[in-house]
mmCIF file of C-alpha atoms in Angstrom:
data_model
loop_
_atom_site.group_PDB
_atom_site.id
_atom_site.type_symbol
_atom_site.label_atom_id
_atom_site.label_comp_id
_atom_site.label_asym_id
_atom_site.label_seq_id
_atom_site.Cartn_x
_atom_site.Cartn_y
_atom_site.Cartn_z
ATOM 1 C CA GLU V 960 -49.371 -57.001 -178.422
ATOM 2 C CA VAL V 961 -52.854 -57.559 -179.874
ATOM 3 C CA GLN V 962 -52.835 -58.345 -183.560
ATOM 4 C CA LEU V 963 -55.424 -59.470 -186.177
ATOM 5 C CA VAL V 964 -53.685 -60.844 -189.154
ATOM 6 C CA GLN V 965 -56.143 -61.173 -192.370
ATOM 7 C CA SER V 966 -55.532 -63.520 -195.364
ATOM 8 C CA GLY V 967 -54.398 -62.022 -198.683
ATOM 9 C CA ALA V 968 -56.159 -60.571 -201.562
ATOM 10 C CA GLU V 969 -58.626 -62.784 -203.548
ATOM 11 C CA VAL V 970 -59.703 -62.505 -207.112
ATOM 12 C CA LYS V 971 -62.751 -64.583 -208.041
ATOM 13 C CA LYS V 972 -65.414 -64.913 -210.429
ATOM 14 C CA PRO V 973 -69.102 -64.421 -210.031
ATOM 15 C CA GLY V 974 -70.621 -67.448 -208.692
ATOM 16 C CA GLU V 975 -67.615 -68.702 -207.022
ATOM 17 C CA SER V 976 -67.379 -69.415 -203.108
ATOM 18 C CA LEU V 977 -64.835 -67.943 -200.779
ATOM 19 C CA LYS V 978 -63.778 -67.952 -197.165
ATOM 20 C CA ILE V 979 -61.446 -65.387 -195.923
ATOM 21 C CA SER V 980 -59.808 -65.545 -192.431
ATOM 22 C CA CYS V 981 -58.743 -63.310 -189.458
ATOM 23 C CA LYS V 982 -56.194 -64.749 -186.939
ATOM 24 C CA GLY V 983 -56.090 -63.062 -183.599
ATOM 25 C CA SER V 984 -53.053 -63.340 -181.139
ATOM 26 C CA GLY V 985 -51.845 -61.357 -178.270
ATOM 27 C CA TYR V 986 -54.935 -61.694 -176.264
ATOM 28 C CA SER V 987 -57.802 -64.128 -175.090
ATOM 29 C CA PHE V 988 -59.289 -64.785 -178.477
ATOM 30 C CA THR V 989 -62.408 -66.618 -177.022
ATOM 31 C CA SER V 990 -63.183 -63.593 -174.635
ATOM 32 C CA TYR V 991 -63.805 -60.962 -177.052
ATOM 33 C CA TRP V 992 -66.400 -60.735 -179.907
ATOM 34 C CA ILE V 993 -64.916 -60.440 -183.703
ATOM 35 C CA GLY V 994 -66.782 -58.155 -186.010
ATOM 36 C CA TRP V 995 -66.488 -57.901 -189.946
ATOM 37 C CA VAL V 996 -66.789 -54.524 -191.776
ATOM 38 C CA ARG V 997 -67.095 -54.027 -195.576
ATOM 39 C CA GLN V 998 -65.765 -50.985 -197.260
ATOM 40 C CA MET V 999 -66.592 -50.851 -200.989
ATOM 41 C CA PRO V 1000 -64.305 -48.828 -203.204
ATOM 42 C CA GLY V 1001 -64.442 -45.303 -202.369
ATOM 43 C CA LYS V 1002 -67.317 -45.563 -199.984
ATOM 44 C CA GLY V 1003 -67.782 -45.907 -196.054
ATOM 45 C CA LEU V 1004 -67.789 -48.535 -193.637
ATOM 46 C CA GLU V 1005 -70.650 -50.965 -193.202
ATOM 47 C CA TRP V 1006 -71.035 -53.262 -190.242
ATOM 48 C CA MET V 1007 -71.570 -56.705 -191.371
ATOM 49 C CA GLY V 1008 -71.747 -59.142 -188.292
ATOM 50 C CA ILE V 1009 -70.209 -60.257 -185.085
ATOM 51 C CA ILE V 1010 -68.989 -63.524 -183.618
ATOM 52 C CA TYR V 1011 -68.282 -64.588 -180.052
ATOM 53 C CA PRO V 1012 -65.341 -67.367 -180.819
ATOM 54 C CA GLY V 1013 -66.095 -68.707 -177.281
ATOM 55 C CA ASP V 1014 -69.550 -70.108 -178.062
ATOM 56 C CA SER V 1015 -69.834 -69.283 -181.702
ATOM 57 C CA ASP V 1016 -72.686 -67.027 -181.209
ATOM 58 C CA THR V 1017 -73.263 -65.023 -184.212
ATOM 59 C CA ARG V 1018 -75.303 -61.827 -185.031
ATOM 60 C CA TYR V 1019 -75.693 -60.303 -188.455
ATOM 61 C CA SER V 1020 -76.593 -56.792 -189.743
ATOM 62 C CA PRO V 1021 -80.292 -57.122 -191.520
ATOM 63 C CA SER V 1022 -78.218 -55.888 -194.676
ATOM 64 C CA PHE V 1023 -75.903 -58.949 -194.752
ATOM 65 C CA GLN V 1024 -78.100 -61.573 -193.292
ATOM 66 C CA GLY V 1025 -78.220 -64.466 -195.588
ATOM 67 C CA GLN V 1026 -75.685 -62.947 -197.717
ATOM 68 C CA VAL V 1027 -72.671 -64.158 -195.887
ATOM 69 C CA THR V 1028 -71.628 -66.682 -193.139
ATOM 70 C CA ILE V 1029 -69.496 -65.758 -190.370
ATOM 71 C CA SER V 1030 -67.632 -68.459 -188.184
ATOM 72 C CA ALA V 1031 -64.725 -69.149 -186.111
ATOM 73 C CA ASP V 1032 -62.496 -71.847 -185.128
ATOM 74 C CA LYS V 1033 -61.354 -71.217 -181.484
ATOM 75 C CA SER V 1034 -58.894 -73.893 -181.425
ATOM 76 C CA ILE V 1035 -56.541 -71.847 -183.709
ATOM 77 C CA SER V 1036 -57.926 -68.529 -182.801
ATOM 78 C CA THR V 1037 -59.326 -67.794 -186.330
ATOM 79 C CA ALA V 1038 -62.609 -65.914 -187.589
ATOM 80 C CA TYR V 1039 -64.052 -66.512 -190.983
ATOM 81 C CA LEU V 1040 -66.267 -64.760 -193.480
ATOM 82 C CA GLN V 1041 -67.409 -66.823 -196.210
ATOM 83 C CA TRP V 1042 -69.638 -66.333 -199.404
ATOM 84 C CA SER V 1043 -71.389 -69.476 -201.268
ATOM 85 C CA SER V 1044 -71.777 -67.474 -204.394
ATOM 86 C CA LEU V 1045 -70.100 -64.339 -205.040
ATOM 87 C CA LYS V 1046 -71.423 -61.313 -206.882
ATOM 88 C CA ALA V 1047 -69.607 -58.432 -208.647
ATOM 89 C CA SER V 1048 -71.276 -56.236 -205.823
ATOM 90 C CA ASP V 1049 -69.159 -58.024 -203.132
ATOM 91 C CA THR V 1050 -65.947 -56.503 -204.706
ATOM 92 C CA ALA V 1051 -64.670 -54.516 -201.602
ATOM 93 C CA MET V 1052 -62.005 -54.431 -198.783
ATOM 94 C CA TYR V 1053 -63.273 -56.515 -195.812
ATOM 95 C CA TYR V 1054 -61.772 -55.786 -192.307
ATOM 96 C CA CYS V 1055 -62.062 -57.893 -189.093
ATOM 97 C CA ALA V 1056 -61.768 -56.166 -185.854
ATOM 98 C CA ARG V 1057 -62.083 -56.838 -182.049
ATOM 99 C CA HIS V 1058 -65.102 -55.667 -180.499
ATOM 100 C CA ARG V 1059 -64.736 -54.115 -177.001
ATOM 101 C CA TRP V 1060 -66.843 -51.225 -175.178
ATOM 102 C CA GLU V 1061 -69.337 -51.571 -178.040
ATOM 103 C CA ALA V 1062 -66.594 -50.372 -180.328
ATOM 104 C CA LEU V 1063 -63.903 -52.039 -182.491
ATOM 105 C CA ASP V 1064 -60.709 -51.376 -180.925
ATOM 106 C CA TYR V 1065 -58.137 -53.485 -182.871
ATOM 107 C CA TRP V 1066 -58.470 -53.927 -186.703
ATOM 108 C CA GLY V 1067 -56.877 -56.313 -189.123
ATOM 109 C CA GLN V 1068 -55.190 -55.075 -192.143
ATOM 110 C CA GLY V 1069 -57.889 -55.692 -194.511
ATOM 111 C CA THR V 1070 -58.490 -58.363 -197.296
ATOM 112 C CA LEU V 1071 -59.290 -56.968 -200.702
ATOM 113 C CA VAL V 1072 -61.751 -59.047 -202.620
ATOM 114 C CA THR V 1073 -62.211 -58.551 -206.551
ATOM 115 C CA VAL V 1074 -65.035 -60.344 -208.131
ATOM 116 C CA SER V 1075 -64.849 -59.954 -211.872
ATOM 117 C CA SER V 1076 -65.827 -62.292 -214.877
ATOM 118 C CA GLN P 199 -81.321 -49.067 -191.225
ATOM 119 C CA SER P 200 -79.868 -45.717 -192.598
ATOM 120 C CA ALA P 201 -76.279 -44.731 -191.770
ATOM 121 C CA LEU P 202 -76.071 -42.039 -189.232
ATOM 122 C CA THR P 203 -75.581 -38.470 -190.807
ATOM 123 C CA GLN P 204 -72.173 -36.806 -190.994
ATOM 124 C CA PRO P 205 -71.072 -33.855 -192.973
ATOM 125 C CA ALA P 206 -69.252 -35.033 -196.099
ATOM 126 C CA SER P 207 -66.211 -32.600 -195.437
ATOM 127 C CA VAL P 208 -64.839 -30.404 -192.991
ATOM 128 C CA SER P 209 -61.640 -28.316 -193.094
ATOM 129 C CA GLY P 210 -59.487 -26.417 -190.853
ATOM 130 C CA SER P 211 -56.165 -24.832 -190.560
ATOM 131 C CA PRO P 212 -53.181 -26.125 -188.419
ATOM 132 C CA GLY P 213 -53.600 -25.186 -184.886
ATOM 133 C CA GLN P 214 -57.311 -24.608 -185.265
ATOM 134 C CA SER P 215 -60.200 -26.716 -183.821
ATOM 135 C CA ILE P 216 -62.687 -28.409 -185.787
ATOM 136 C CA THR P 217 -65.845 -30.417 -184.707
ATOM 137 C CA ILE P 218 -67.624 -33.369 -186.774
ATOM 138 C CA SER P 219 -71.072 -34.005 -185.949
ATOM 139 C CA CYS P 220 -72.963 -37.443 -186.150
ATOM 140 C CA THR P 221 -76.736 -37.293 -185.992
ATOM 141 C CA GLY P 222 -78.779 -40.123 -185.483
ATOM 142 C CA THR P 223 -82.209 -41.064 -183.659
ATOM 143 C CA SER P 224 -83.412 -41.989 -180.413
ATOM 144 C CA SER P 225 -82.891 -45.686 -181.369
ATOM 145 C CA ASP P 226 -79.230 -45.162 -181.723
ATOM 146 C CA VAL P 227 -77.176 -42.174 -180.761
ATOM 147 C CA GLY P 228 -79.647 -40.564 -178.327
ATOM 148 C CA GLY P 229 -80.547 -43.817 -176.785
ATOM 149 C CA TYR P 230 -77.127 -45.267 -175.654
ATOM 150 C CA ASN P 231 -73.766 -44.120 -174.618
ATOM 151 C CA TYR P 232 -71.990 -46.154 -177.135
ATOM 152 C CA VAL P 233 -71.068 -43.762 -179.768
ATOM 153 C CA SER P 234 -67.398 -44.402 -181.292
ATOM 154 C CA TRP P 235 -65.237 -42.416 -183.561
ATOM 155 C CA TYR P 236 -62.495 -43.830 -186.089
ATOM 156 C CA GLN P 237 -59.828 -42.376 -188.051
ATOM 157 C CA GLN P 238 -59.022 -43.600 -191.511
ATOM 158 C CA HIS P 239 -56.080 -42.656 -193.581
ATOM 159 C CA PRO P 240 -55.999 -43.505 -197.394
ATOM 160 C CA GLY P 241 -55.257 -47.282 -197.953
ATOM 161 C CA LYS P 242 -55.094 -47.930 -194.030
ATOM 162 C CA ALA P 243 -57.389 -49.753 -191.714
ATOM 163 C CA PRO P 244 -59.491 -47.512 -189.585
ATOM 164 C CA LYS P 245 -58.115 -46.583 -186.080
ATOM 165 C CA LEU P 246 -60.352 -46.360 -182.838
ATOM 166 C CA MET P 247 -60.308 -42.891 -181.578
ATOM 167 C CA ILE P 248 -63.311 -42.558 -179.024
ATOM 168 C CA TYR P 249 -65.345 -44.926 -177.374
ATOM 169 C CA GLU P 250 -68.394 -44.708 -175.138
ATOM 170 C CA VAL P 251 -68.869 -41.070 -176.364
ATOM 171 C CA SER P 252 -66.011 -39.525 -174.763
ATOM 172 C CA ASN P 253 -63.374 -42.036 -173.766
ATOM 173 C CA ARG P 254 -59.955 -42.206 -175.527
ATOM 174 C CA PRO P 255 -58.074 -45.517 -175.846
ATOM 175 C CA SER P 256 -54.639 -45.670 -174.608
ATOM 176 C CA GLY P 257 -52.085 -43.798 -176.925
ATOM 177 C CA VAL P 258 -54.747 -41.556 -178.540
ATOM 178 C CA SER P 259 -53.768 -37.942 -178.222
ATOM 179 C CA ASN P 260 -55.719 -35.745 -176.015
ATOM 180 C CA ARG P 261 -56.451 -33.357 -178.743
ATOM 181 C CA PHE P 262 -59.348 -35.647 -179.587
ATOM 182 C CA SER P 263 -62.620 -35.515 -177.546
ATOM 183 C CA GLY P 264 -66.031 -36.710 -177.888
ATOM 184 C CA SER P 265 -69.418 -35.496 -176.776
ATOM 185 C CA LYS P 266 -73.159 -36.038 -177.171
ATOM 186 C CA SER P 267 -76.228 -34.053 -176.948
ATOM 187 C CA GLY P 268 -79.522 -35.627 -177.625
ATOM 188 C CA ASN P 269 -79.370 -37.484 -180.869
ATOM 189 C CA THR P 270 -76.060 -35.897 -182.146
ATOM 190 C CA ALA P 271 -72.633 -36.856 -181.179
ATOM 191 C CA SER P 272 -69.695 -34.929 -181.812
ATOM 192 C CA LEU P 273 -65.825 -35.141 -182.395
ATOM 193 C CA THR P 274 -63.688 -32.456 -181.673
ATOM 194 C CA ILE P 275 -60.088 -32.196 -182.799
ATOM 195 C CA SER P 276 -58.071 -29.366 -181.206
ATOM 196 C CA GLY P 277 -54.601 -27.964 -182.329
ATOM 197 C CA LEU P 278 -55.027 -29.337 -185.692
ATOM 198 C CA GLN P 279 -52.179 -31.132 -187.342
ATOM 199 C CA ALA P 280 -51.419 -32.170 -190.828
ATOM 200 C CA GLU P 281 -51.336 -35.716 -189.893
ATOM 201 C CA ASP P 282 -55.114 -35.283 -188.719
ATOM 202 C CA GLU P 283 -56.061 -35.296 -192.199
ATOM 203 C CA ALA P 284 -58.243 -38.206 -192.970
ATOM 204 C CA ASP P 285 -61.696 -39.801 -193.068
ATOM 205 C CA TYR P 286 -63.563 -40.048 -189.729
ATOM 206 C CA TYR P 287 -66.620 -42.249 -188.971
ATOM 207 C CA CYS P 288 -68.920 -42.302 -186.130
ATOM 208 C CA SER P 289 -70.496 -45.393 -184.955
ATOM 209 C CA SER P 290 -73.409 -46.194 -182.547
ATOM 210 C CA TYR P 291 -75.073 -49.084 -180.905
ATOM 211 C CA THR P 292 -78.752 -49.264 -181.759
ATOM 212 C CA SER P 293 -81.751 -50.757 -180.633
ATOM 213 C CA SER P 294 -81.459 -53.489 -183.056
ATOM 214 C CA SER P 295 -78.573 -54.621 -181.095
ATOM 215 C CA THR P 296 -76.338 -54.221 -184.174
ATOM 216 C CA PRO P 297 -74.111 -51.051 -184.520
ATOM 217 C CA LEU P 298 -74.443 -48.503 -187.153
ATOM 218 C CA PHE P 299 -71.769 -46.463 -188.920
ATOM 219 C CA GLY P 300 -72.039 -42.803 -190.142
ATOM 220 C CA GLY P 301 -71.368 -42.139 -193.795
ATOM 221 C CA GLY P 302 -68.047 -40.700 -193.060
ATOM 222 C CA THR P 303 -66.386 -37.081 -193.098
ATOM 223 C CA LYS P 304 -63.171 -36.220 -194.896
ATOM 224 C CA LEU P 305 -61.158 -33.857 -192.867
ATOM 225 C CA THR P 306 -58.683 -31.388 -194.892
ATOM 226 C CA VAL P 307 -55.916 -29.677 -193.146
ATOM 227 C CA LEU P 308 -55.437 -26.435 -195.243
#
């Protein structure tokens, strides 16, 4: 069974750094791209970027380029999304999902990030 | 990039059919057969319902179907059921080699 399990909810202060994770199982982790999607409170889905764990090739949406870093450790089948300096506007639910057929076919349960002073 | 355009809300009675539209441009919806649709219930992760315009993943009911004409894609749900009440999002591959989501449509089953 394909599963993507994300790390737990985080509460941070503005300016702090953060790295959240997404662990894949039940399939060949290095053979599929993994995407990250943001959903701000009460809002729609926004595609952030995507990584191919096999060689760490990464692409970002123009809206998120330079704002976040996507990485992966194929040895432990885990992808990451990280911020170096959080802002209140980063408060959102973040989902990882497996990319297939130019779509996202399996999704993680989401990680809620709250940034507040 | 601006989000693909979806109606904010649609509604229908049980047993009826509804259609949700997703309008883009020739640089996204109209240019590629890579339109997908997602269902999201409150507090849950999205679920893939349609990929490559009209294909259903294994396990998705055949009451869900997708199509495309020009720069507009559509999701049709037939035999509407109470459990179909959710938010629906379209997505398309774009000429920038990055996907783009629609703004989302809230489906209410009356």
